[in-house]
PDB file of C-alpha atoms in Angstrom:
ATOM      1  CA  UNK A  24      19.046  -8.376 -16.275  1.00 56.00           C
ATOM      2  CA  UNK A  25      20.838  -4.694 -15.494  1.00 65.00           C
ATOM      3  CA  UNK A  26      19.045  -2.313 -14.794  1.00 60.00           C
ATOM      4  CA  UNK A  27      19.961   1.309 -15.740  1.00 67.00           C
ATOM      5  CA  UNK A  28      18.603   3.678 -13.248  1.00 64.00           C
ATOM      6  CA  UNK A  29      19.696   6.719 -14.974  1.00 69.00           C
ATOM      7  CA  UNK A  30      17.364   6.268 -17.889  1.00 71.00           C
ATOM      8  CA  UNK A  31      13.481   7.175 -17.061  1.00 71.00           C
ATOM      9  CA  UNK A  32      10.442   6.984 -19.422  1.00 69.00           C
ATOM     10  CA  UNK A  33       7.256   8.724 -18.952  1.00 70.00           C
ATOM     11  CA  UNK A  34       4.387   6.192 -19.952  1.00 67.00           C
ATOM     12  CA  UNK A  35       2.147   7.530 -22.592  1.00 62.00           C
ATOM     13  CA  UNK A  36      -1.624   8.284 -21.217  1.00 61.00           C
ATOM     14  CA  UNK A  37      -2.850   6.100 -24.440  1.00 60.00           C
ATOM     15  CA  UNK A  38      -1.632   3.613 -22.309  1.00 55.00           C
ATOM     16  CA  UNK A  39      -2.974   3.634 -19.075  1.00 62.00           C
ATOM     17  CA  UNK A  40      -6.757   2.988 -18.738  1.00 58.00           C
ATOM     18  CA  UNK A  41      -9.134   5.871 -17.104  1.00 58.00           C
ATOM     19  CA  UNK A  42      -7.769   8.794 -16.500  1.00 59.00           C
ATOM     20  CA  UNK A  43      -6.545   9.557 -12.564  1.00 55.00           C
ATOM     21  CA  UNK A  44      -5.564  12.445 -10.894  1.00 63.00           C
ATOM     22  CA  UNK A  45      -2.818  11.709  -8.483  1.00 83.00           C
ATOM     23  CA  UNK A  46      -0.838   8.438  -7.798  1.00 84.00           C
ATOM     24  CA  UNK A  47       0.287   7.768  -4.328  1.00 87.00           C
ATOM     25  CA  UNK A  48       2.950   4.832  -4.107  1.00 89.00           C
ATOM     26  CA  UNK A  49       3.656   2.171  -6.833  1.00 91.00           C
ATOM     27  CA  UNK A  50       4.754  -1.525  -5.681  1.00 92.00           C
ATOM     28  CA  UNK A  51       5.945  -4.666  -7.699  1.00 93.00           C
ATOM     29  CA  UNK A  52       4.919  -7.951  -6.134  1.00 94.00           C
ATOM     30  CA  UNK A  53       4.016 -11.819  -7.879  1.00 93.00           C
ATOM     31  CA  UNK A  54       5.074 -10.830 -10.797  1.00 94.00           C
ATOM     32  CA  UNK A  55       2.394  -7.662 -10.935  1.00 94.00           C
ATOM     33  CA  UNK A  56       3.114  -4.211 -10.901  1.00 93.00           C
ATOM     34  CA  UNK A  57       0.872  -2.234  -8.934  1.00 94.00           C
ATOM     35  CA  UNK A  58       0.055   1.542  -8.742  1.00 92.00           C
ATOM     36  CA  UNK A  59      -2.208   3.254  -6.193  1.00 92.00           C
ATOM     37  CA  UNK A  60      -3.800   6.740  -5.899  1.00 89.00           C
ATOM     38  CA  UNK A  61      -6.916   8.714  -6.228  1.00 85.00           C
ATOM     39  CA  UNK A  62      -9.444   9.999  -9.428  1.00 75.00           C
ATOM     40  CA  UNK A  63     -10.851  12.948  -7.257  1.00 66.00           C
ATOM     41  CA  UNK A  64     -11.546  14.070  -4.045  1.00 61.00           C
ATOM     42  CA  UNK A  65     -12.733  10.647  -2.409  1.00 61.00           C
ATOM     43  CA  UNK A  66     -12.379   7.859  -5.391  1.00 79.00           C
ATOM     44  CA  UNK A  67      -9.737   5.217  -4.862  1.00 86.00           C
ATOM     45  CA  UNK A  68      -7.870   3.972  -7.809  1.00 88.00           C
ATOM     46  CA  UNK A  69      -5.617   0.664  -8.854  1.00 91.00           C
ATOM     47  CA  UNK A  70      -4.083  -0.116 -11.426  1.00 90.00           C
ATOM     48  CA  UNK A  71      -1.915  -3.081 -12.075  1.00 93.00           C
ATOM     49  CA  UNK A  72       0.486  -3.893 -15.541  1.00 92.00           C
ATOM     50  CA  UNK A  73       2.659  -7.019 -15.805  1.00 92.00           C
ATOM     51  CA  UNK A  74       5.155  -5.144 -18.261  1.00 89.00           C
ATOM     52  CA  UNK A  75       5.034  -1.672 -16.975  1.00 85.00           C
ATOM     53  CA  UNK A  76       4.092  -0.152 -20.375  1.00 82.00           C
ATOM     54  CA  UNK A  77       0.459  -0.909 -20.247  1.00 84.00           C
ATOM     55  CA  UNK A  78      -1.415  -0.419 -17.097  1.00 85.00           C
ATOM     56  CA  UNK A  79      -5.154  -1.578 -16.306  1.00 88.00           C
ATOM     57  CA  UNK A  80      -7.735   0.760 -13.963  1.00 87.00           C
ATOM     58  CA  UNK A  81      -9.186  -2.140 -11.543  1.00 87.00           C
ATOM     59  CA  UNK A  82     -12.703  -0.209 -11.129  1.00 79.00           C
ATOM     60  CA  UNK A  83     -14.795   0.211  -8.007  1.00 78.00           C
ATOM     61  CA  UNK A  84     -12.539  -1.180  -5.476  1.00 86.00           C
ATOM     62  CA  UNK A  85     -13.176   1.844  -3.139  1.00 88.00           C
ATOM     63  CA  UNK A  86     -14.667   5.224  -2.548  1.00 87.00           C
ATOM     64  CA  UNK A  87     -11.510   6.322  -0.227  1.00 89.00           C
ATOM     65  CA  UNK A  88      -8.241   7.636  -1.202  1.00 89.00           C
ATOM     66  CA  UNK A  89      -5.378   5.017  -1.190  1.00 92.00           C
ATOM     67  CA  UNK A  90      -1.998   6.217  -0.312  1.00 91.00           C
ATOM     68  CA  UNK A  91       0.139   3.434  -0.012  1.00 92.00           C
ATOM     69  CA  UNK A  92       0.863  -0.729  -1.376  1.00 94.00           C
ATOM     70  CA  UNK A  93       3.608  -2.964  -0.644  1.00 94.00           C
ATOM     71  CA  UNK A  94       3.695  -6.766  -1.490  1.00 95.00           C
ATOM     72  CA  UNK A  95       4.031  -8.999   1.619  1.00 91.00           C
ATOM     73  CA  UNK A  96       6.460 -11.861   0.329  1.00 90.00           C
ATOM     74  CA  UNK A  97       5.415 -14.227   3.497  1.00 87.00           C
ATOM     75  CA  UNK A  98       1.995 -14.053   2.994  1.00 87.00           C
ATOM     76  CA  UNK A  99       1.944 -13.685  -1.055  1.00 91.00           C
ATOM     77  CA  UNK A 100      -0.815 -10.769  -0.991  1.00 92.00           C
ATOM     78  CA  UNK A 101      -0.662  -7.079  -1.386  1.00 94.00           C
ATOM     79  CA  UNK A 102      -1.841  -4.503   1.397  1.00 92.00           C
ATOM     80  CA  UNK A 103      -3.435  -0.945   0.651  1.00 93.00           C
ATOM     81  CA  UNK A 104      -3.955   2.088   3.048  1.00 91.00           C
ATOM     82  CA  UNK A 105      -5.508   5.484   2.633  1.00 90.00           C
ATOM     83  CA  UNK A 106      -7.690   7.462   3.877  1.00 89.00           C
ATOM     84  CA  UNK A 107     -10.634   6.888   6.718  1.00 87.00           C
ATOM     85  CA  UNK A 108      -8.146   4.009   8.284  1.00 86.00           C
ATOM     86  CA  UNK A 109      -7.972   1.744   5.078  1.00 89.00           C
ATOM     87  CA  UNK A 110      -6.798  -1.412   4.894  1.00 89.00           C
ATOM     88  CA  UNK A 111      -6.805  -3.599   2.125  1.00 91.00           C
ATOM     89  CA  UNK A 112      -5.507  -6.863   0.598  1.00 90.00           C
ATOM     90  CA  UNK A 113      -5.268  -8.791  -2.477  1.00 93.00           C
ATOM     91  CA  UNK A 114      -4.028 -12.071  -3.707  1.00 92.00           C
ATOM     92  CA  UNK A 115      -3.772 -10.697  -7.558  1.00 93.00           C
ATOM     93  CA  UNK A 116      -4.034  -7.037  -7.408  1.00 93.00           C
ATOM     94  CA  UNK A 117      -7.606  -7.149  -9.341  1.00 93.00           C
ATOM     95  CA  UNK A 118     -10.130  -8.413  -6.179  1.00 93.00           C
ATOM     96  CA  UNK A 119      -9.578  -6.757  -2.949  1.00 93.00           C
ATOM     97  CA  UNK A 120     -10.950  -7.186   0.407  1.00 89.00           C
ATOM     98  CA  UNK A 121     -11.538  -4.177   2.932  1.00 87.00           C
ATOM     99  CA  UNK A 122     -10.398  -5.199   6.882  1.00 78.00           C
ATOM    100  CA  UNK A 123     -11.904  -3.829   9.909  1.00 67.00           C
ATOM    101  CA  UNK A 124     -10.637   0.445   9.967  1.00 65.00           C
ATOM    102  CA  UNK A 125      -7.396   0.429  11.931  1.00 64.00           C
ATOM    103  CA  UNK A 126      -8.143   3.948  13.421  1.00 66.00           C
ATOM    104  CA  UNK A 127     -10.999   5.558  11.269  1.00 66.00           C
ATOM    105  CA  UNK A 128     -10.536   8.836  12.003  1.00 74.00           C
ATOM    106  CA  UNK A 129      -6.934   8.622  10.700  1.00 81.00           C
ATOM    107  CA  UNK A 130      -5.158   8.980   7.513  1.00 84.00           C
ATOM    108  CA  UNK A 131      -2.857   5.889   6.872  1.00 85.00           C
ATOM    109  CA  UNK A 132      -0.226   7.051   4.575  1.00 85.00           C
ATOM    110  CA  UNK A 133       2.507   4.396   3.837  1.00 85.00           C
ATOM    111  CA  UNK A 134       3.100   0.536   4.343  1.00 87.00           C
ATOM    112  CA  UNK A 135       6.010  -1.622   4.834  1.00 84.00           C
ATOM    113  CA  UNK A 136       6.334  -5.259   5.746  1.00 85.00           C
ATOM    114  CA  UNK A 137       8.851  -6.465   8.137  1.00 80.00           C
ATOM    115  CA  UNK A 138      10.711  -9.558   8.339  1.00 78.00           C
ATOM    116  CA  UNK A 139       8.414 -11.396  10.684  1.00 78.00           C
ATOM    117  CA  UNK A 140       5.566 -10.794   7.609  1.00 81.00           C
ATOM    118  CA  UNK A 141       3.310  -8.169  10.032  1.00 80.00           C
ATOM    119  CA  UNK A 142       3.130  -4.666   8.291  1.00 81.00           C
ATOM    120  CA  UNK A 143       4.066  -1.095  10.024  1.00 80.00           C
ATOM    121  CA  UNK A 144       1.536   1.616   9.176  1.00 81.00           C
ATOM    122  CA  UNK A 145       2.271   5.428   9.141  1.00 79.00           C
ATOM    123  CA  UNK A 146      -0.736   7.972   9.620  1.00 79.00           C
ATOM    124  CA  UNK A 147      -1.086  11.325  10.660  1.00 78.00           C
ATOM    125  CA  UNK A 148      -0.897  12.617  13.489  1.00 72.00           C
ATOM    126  CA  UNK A 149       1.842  10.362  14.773  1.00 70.00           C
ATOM    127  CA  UNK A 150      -0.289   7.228  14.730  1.00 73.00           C
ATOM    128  CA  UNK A 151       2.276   4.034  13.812  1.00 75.00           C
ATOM    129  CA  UNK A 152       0.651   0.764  13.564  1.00 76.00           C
ATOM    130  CA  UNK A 153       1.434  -2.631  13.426  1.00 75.00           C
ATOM    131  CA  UNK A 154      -0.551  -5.453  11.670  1.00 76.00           C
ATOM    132  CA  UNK A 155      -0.569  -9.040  13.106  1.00 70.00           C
ATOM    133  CA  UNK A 156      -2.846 -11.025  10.562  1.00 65.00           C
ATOM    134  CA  UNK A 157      -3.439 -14.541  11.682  1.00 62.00           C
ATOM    135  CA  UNK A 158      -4.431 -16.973   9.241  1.00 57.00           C
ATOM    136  CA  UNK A 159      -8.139 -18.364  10.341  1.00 50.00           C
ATOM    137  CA  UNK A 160      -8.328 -20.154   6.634  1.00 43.00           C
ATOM    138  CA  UNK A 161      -6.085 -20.128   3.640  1.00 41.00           C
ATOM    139  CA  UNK A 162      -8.078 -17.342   2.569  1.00 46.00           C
ATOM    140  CA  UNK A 163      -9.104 -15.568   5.465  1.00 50.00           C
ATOM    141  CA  UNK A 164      -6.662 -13.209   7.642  1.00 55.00           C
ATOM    142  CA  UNK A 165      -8.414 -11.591  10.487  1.00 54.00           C
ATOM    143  CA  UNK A 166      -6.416  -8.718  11.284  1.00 55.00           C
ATOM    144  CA  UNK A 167      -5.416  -7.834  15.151  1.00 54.00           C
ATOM    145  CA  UNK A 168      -4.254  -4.363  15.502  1.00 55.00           C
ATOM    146  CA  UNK A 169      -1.730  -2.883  17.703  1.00 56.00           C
ATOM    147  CA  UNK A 170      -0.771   0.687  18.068  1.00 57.00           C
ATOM    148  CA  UNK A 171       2.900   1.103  18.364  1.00 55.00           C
ATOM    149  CA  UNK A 172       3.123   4.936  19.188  1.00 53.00           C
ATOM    150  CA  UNK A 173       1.683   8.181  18.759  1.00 50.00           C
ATOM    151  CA  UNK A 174       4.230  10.810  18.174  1.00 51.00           C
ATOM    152  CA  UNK A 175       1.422  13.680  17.791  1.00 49.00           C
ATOM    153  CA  UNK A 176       4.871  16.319  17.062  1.00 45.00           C
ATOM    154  CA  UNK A 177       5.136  13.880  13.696  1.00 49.00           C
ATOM    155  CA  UNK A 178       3.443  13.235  10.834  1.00 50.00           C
ATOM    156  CA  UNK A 179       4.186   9.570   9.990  1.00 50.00           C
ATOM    157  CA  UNK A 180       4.448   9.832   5.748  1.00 55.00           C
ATOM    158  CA  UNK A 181       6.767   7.148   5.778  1.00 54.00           C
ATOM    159  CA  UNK A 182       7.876   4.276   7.310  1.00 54.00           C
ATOM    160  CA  UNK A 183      10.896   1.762   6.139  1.00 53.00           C
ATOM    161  CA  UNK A 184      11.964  -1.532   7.522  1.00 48.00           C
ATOM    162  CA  UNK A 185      14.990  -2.625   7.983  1.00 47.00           C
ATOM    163  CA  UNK A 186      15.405  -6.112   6.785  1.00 42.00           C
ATOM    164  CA  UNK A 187      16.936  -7.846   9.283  1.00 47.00           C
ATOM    165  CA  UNK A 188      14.236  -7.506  12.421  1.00 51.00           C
ATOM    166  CA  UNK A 189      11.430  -6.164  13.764  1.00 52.00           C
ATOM    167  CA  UNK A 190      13.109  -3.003  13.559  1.00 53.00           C
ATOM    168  CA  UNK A 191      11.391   0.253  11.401  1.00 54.00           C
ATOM    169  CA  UNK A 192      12.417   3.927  10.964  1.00 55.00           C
ATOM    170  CA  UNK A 193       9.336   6.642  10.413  1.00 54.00           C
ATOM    171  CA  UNK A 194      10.121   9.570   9.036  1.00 55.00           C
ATOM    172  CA  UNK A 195       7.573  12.683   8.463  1.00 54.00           C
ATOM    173  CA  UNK A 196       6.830  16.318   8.516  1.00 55.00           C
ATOM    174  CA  UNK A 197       6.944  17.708  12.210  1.00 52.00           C
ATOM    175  CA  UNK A 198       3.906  19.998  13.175  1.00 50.00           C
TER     176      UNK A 198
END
């Protein structure tokens, strides 16, 4: 099917369940849309839709803000970040398990997978991380971090992969 990029529909708030403040990132993985943000202050928030026009509040997942998703085709599960070094994965989008804190003192701020199926992290204050999760069961990933870099000049909002290798751009606000 075509897409048409040019046309863009606001969903109607009678069809979203709960009622959230902010969204952070949005992702499409498995067949399940995916939409991540915050209620408040400190209140998490998920929501998932198969068809994009009605969207489902997964409730009580966590008390932190998350700020990023992406869908990690090698290993079939999403991964989450926010606030307080989260980091987060799910098999359906609905159950979700909380991993170790990566840094918690920092806010982790976007998510991308690259080719090699290990995820790059962007936080503040420069912190870039990458994710090595090694399989100890079918359903158990124990995650080993490694810090990459601190750039403390750069706020790391973003990061992208390029598809091809272990290769991934960060871009950010400078301080």
């Amino acid at each position: 099917d075509e897409v048409d990029a040019s046309i863009w529909k606001r969903i109607p708030e009678d069809n979203v369940s709960g009622v959230i403040t902010n969204f952070q990132s949005v992702f499409y993985g498995d067949g399940t849309w995916i939409a991540v943000g915050k209620h408040g202050v400190n209140d998490g928030a998920i929501y998932t839709s198969i068809n994009t026009k009605h969207w489902y509040e997964q409730a009580n997942i966590t008390a932190k803000n998350i700020n990023g998703i992406v869908f990690n085709e090698v290993r079939k599960k999403f991964y989450a970040v926010g606030d307080d070094g989260l980091f987060m994965t799910s098999s359906d989008g609905v159950s979700w398990t909380e991993y170790q804190t990566l840094s918690p003192n920092v806010r982790l701020n976007n998510i991308n997978v690259l080719k090699n199926g290990n995820e790059v992290i962007g936080g503040d204050n420069g912190n870039i991380f990458e994710v090595v999760l090694s399989n100890d069961s079918a359903d158990n990933d124990k995650v080993i971090n490694r810090k990459f870099h601190n750039a403390s000049m750069l706020d790391s909002s973003s990061v992208t992969t390029i598809a091809e290798g272990p290769v991934y751009m960060v871009a950010g606000n400078s301080n």
